[in-house]
mmCIF file of C-alpha atoms in Angstrom:
data_model
loop_
_atom_site.group_PDB
_atom_site.id
_atom_site.type_symbol
_atom_site.label_atom_id
_atom_site.label_comp_id
_atom_site.label_asym_id
_atom_site.label_seq_id
_atom_site.Cartn_x
_atom_site.Cartn_y
_atom_site.Cartn_z
ATOM 1 C CA UNK A 1136 86.818 83.036 100.187
ATOM 2 C CA UNK A 1137 84.669 84.951 100.507
ATOM 3 C CA UNK A 1138 84.767 88.949 99.656
ATOM 4 C CA UNK A 1139 81.650 91.010 100.548
ATOM 5 C CA UNK A 1140 81.358 94.966 101.969
ATOM 6 C CA UNK A 1141 81.939 95.541 105.507
ATOM 7 C CA UNK A 1142 81.281 98.785 106.395
ATOM 8 C CA UNK A 1143 83.536 100.268 109.024
ATOM 9 C CA UNK A 1144 84.921 103.546 110.121
ATOM 10 C CA UNK A 1145 87.835 104.205 112.951
ATOM 11 C CA UNK A 1146 87.956 107.785 114.223
ATOM 12 C CA UNK A 1147 91.474 106.874 114.928
ATOM 13 C CA UNK A 1148 92.627 105.198 111.895
ATOM 14 C CA UNK A 1149 93.903 101.790 111.266
ATOM 15 C CA UNK A 1150 95.586 100.713 114.266
ATOM 16 C CA UNK A 1151 96.633 97.748 116.427
ATOM 17 C CA UNK A 1152 95.456 96.088 118.794
ATOM 18 C CA UNK A 1153 92.285 96.664 116.634
ATOM 19 C CA UNK A 1154 92.692 95.854 113.426
ATOM 20 C CA UNK A 1155 94.853 92.870 114.302
ATOM 21 C CA UNK A 1156 91.298 91.682 115.979
ATOM 22 C CA UNK A 1157 89.176 92.475 112.466
ATOM 23 C CA UNK A 1158 92.443 90.802 110.471
ATOM 24 C CA UNK A 1159 91.757 87.641 112.724
ATOM 25 C CA UNK A 1160 88.376 87.513 112.756
ATOM 26 C CA UNK A 1161 88.512 87.831 108.535
ATOM 27 C CA UNK A 1162 90.968 85.117 108.800
ATOM 28 C CA UNK A 1163 88.567 82.729 110.290
ATOM 29 C CA UNK A 1164 85.756 83.641 108.599
ATOM 30 C CA UNK A 1165 88.013 83.027 104.991
ATOM 31 C CA UNK A 1166 86.697 86.578 104.506
ATOM 32 C CA UNK A 1167 88.208 89.331 102.655
ATOM 33 C CA UNK A 1168 87.404 93.291 103.050
ATOM 34 C CA UNK A 1169 88.223 96.730 101.686
ATOM 35 C CA UNK A 1170 90.112 98.601 104.317
ATOM 36 C CA UNK A 1171 90.155 102.378 102.846
ATOM 37 C CA UNK A 1172 92.972 104.101 105.135
ATOM 38 C CA UNK A 1173 94.021 107.130 106.517
ATOM 39 C CA UNK A 1174 97.675 108.426 104.837
ATOM 40 C CA UNK A 1175 98.757 109.107 108.679
ATOM 41 C CA UNK A 1176 98.002 106.124 110.509
ATOM 42 C CA UNK A 1177 99.602 103.986 107.128
ATOM 43 C CA UNK A 1178 102.544 106.004 107.553
ATOM 44 C CA UNK A 1179 102.949 104.994 111.293
ATOM 45 C CA UNK A 1180 101.765 101.668 111.042
ATOM 46 C CA UNK A 1181 103.313 100.034 107.341
ATOM 47 C CA UNK A 1182 103.518 96.582 108.696
ATOM 48 C CA UNK A 1183 100.253 96.749 109.179
ATOM 49 C CA UNK A 1184 99.108 97.688 105.826
ATOM 50 C CA UNK A 1185 101.629 95.035 104.418
ATOM 51 C CA UNK A 1186 99.683 92.490 106.321
ATOM 52 C CA UNK A 1187 96.557 93.798 104.977
ATOM 53 C CA UNK A 1188 97.702 93.403 101.153
ATOM 54 C CA UNK A 1189 99.700 89.952 102.103
ATOM 55 C CA UNK A 1190 96.516 88.140 103.160
ATOM 56 C CA UNK A 1191 94.609 89.231 100.024
ATOM 57 C CA UNK A 1192 92.581 92.645 101.519
ATOM 58 C CA UNK A 1193 92.134 95.461 99.551
ATOM 59 C CA UNK A 1194 94.192 98.588 100.613
ATOM 60 C CA UNK A 1195 92.634 102.062 99.649
ATOM 61 C CA UNK A 1196 94.069 105.389 99.968
ATOM 62 C CA UNK A 1197 91.004 107.536 101.788
ATOM 63 C CA UNK A 1198 93.079 110.590 103.193
ATOM 64 C CA UNK A 1199 96.298 111.912 104.622
ATOM 65 C CA UNK A 1200 94.884 112.989 107.819
ATOM 66 C CA UNK A 1201 91.385 112.180 109.473
ATOM 67 C CA UNK A 1202 89.378 115.700 110.766
#
């Protein structure tokens, strides 16, 4: 399992289906990432946040909303 920095920025926050594709690609490469999440997106898609953590990724808080 590789744990390396993966810089990424999404102005819309963490949302399916794009994040689903990122998680699938990370799993395929046996890689872990750190996701800095916007609170609003986390609240809207809690199952996605749980899946990130369950797959061994680090989940961190960015802010409550994006400006």
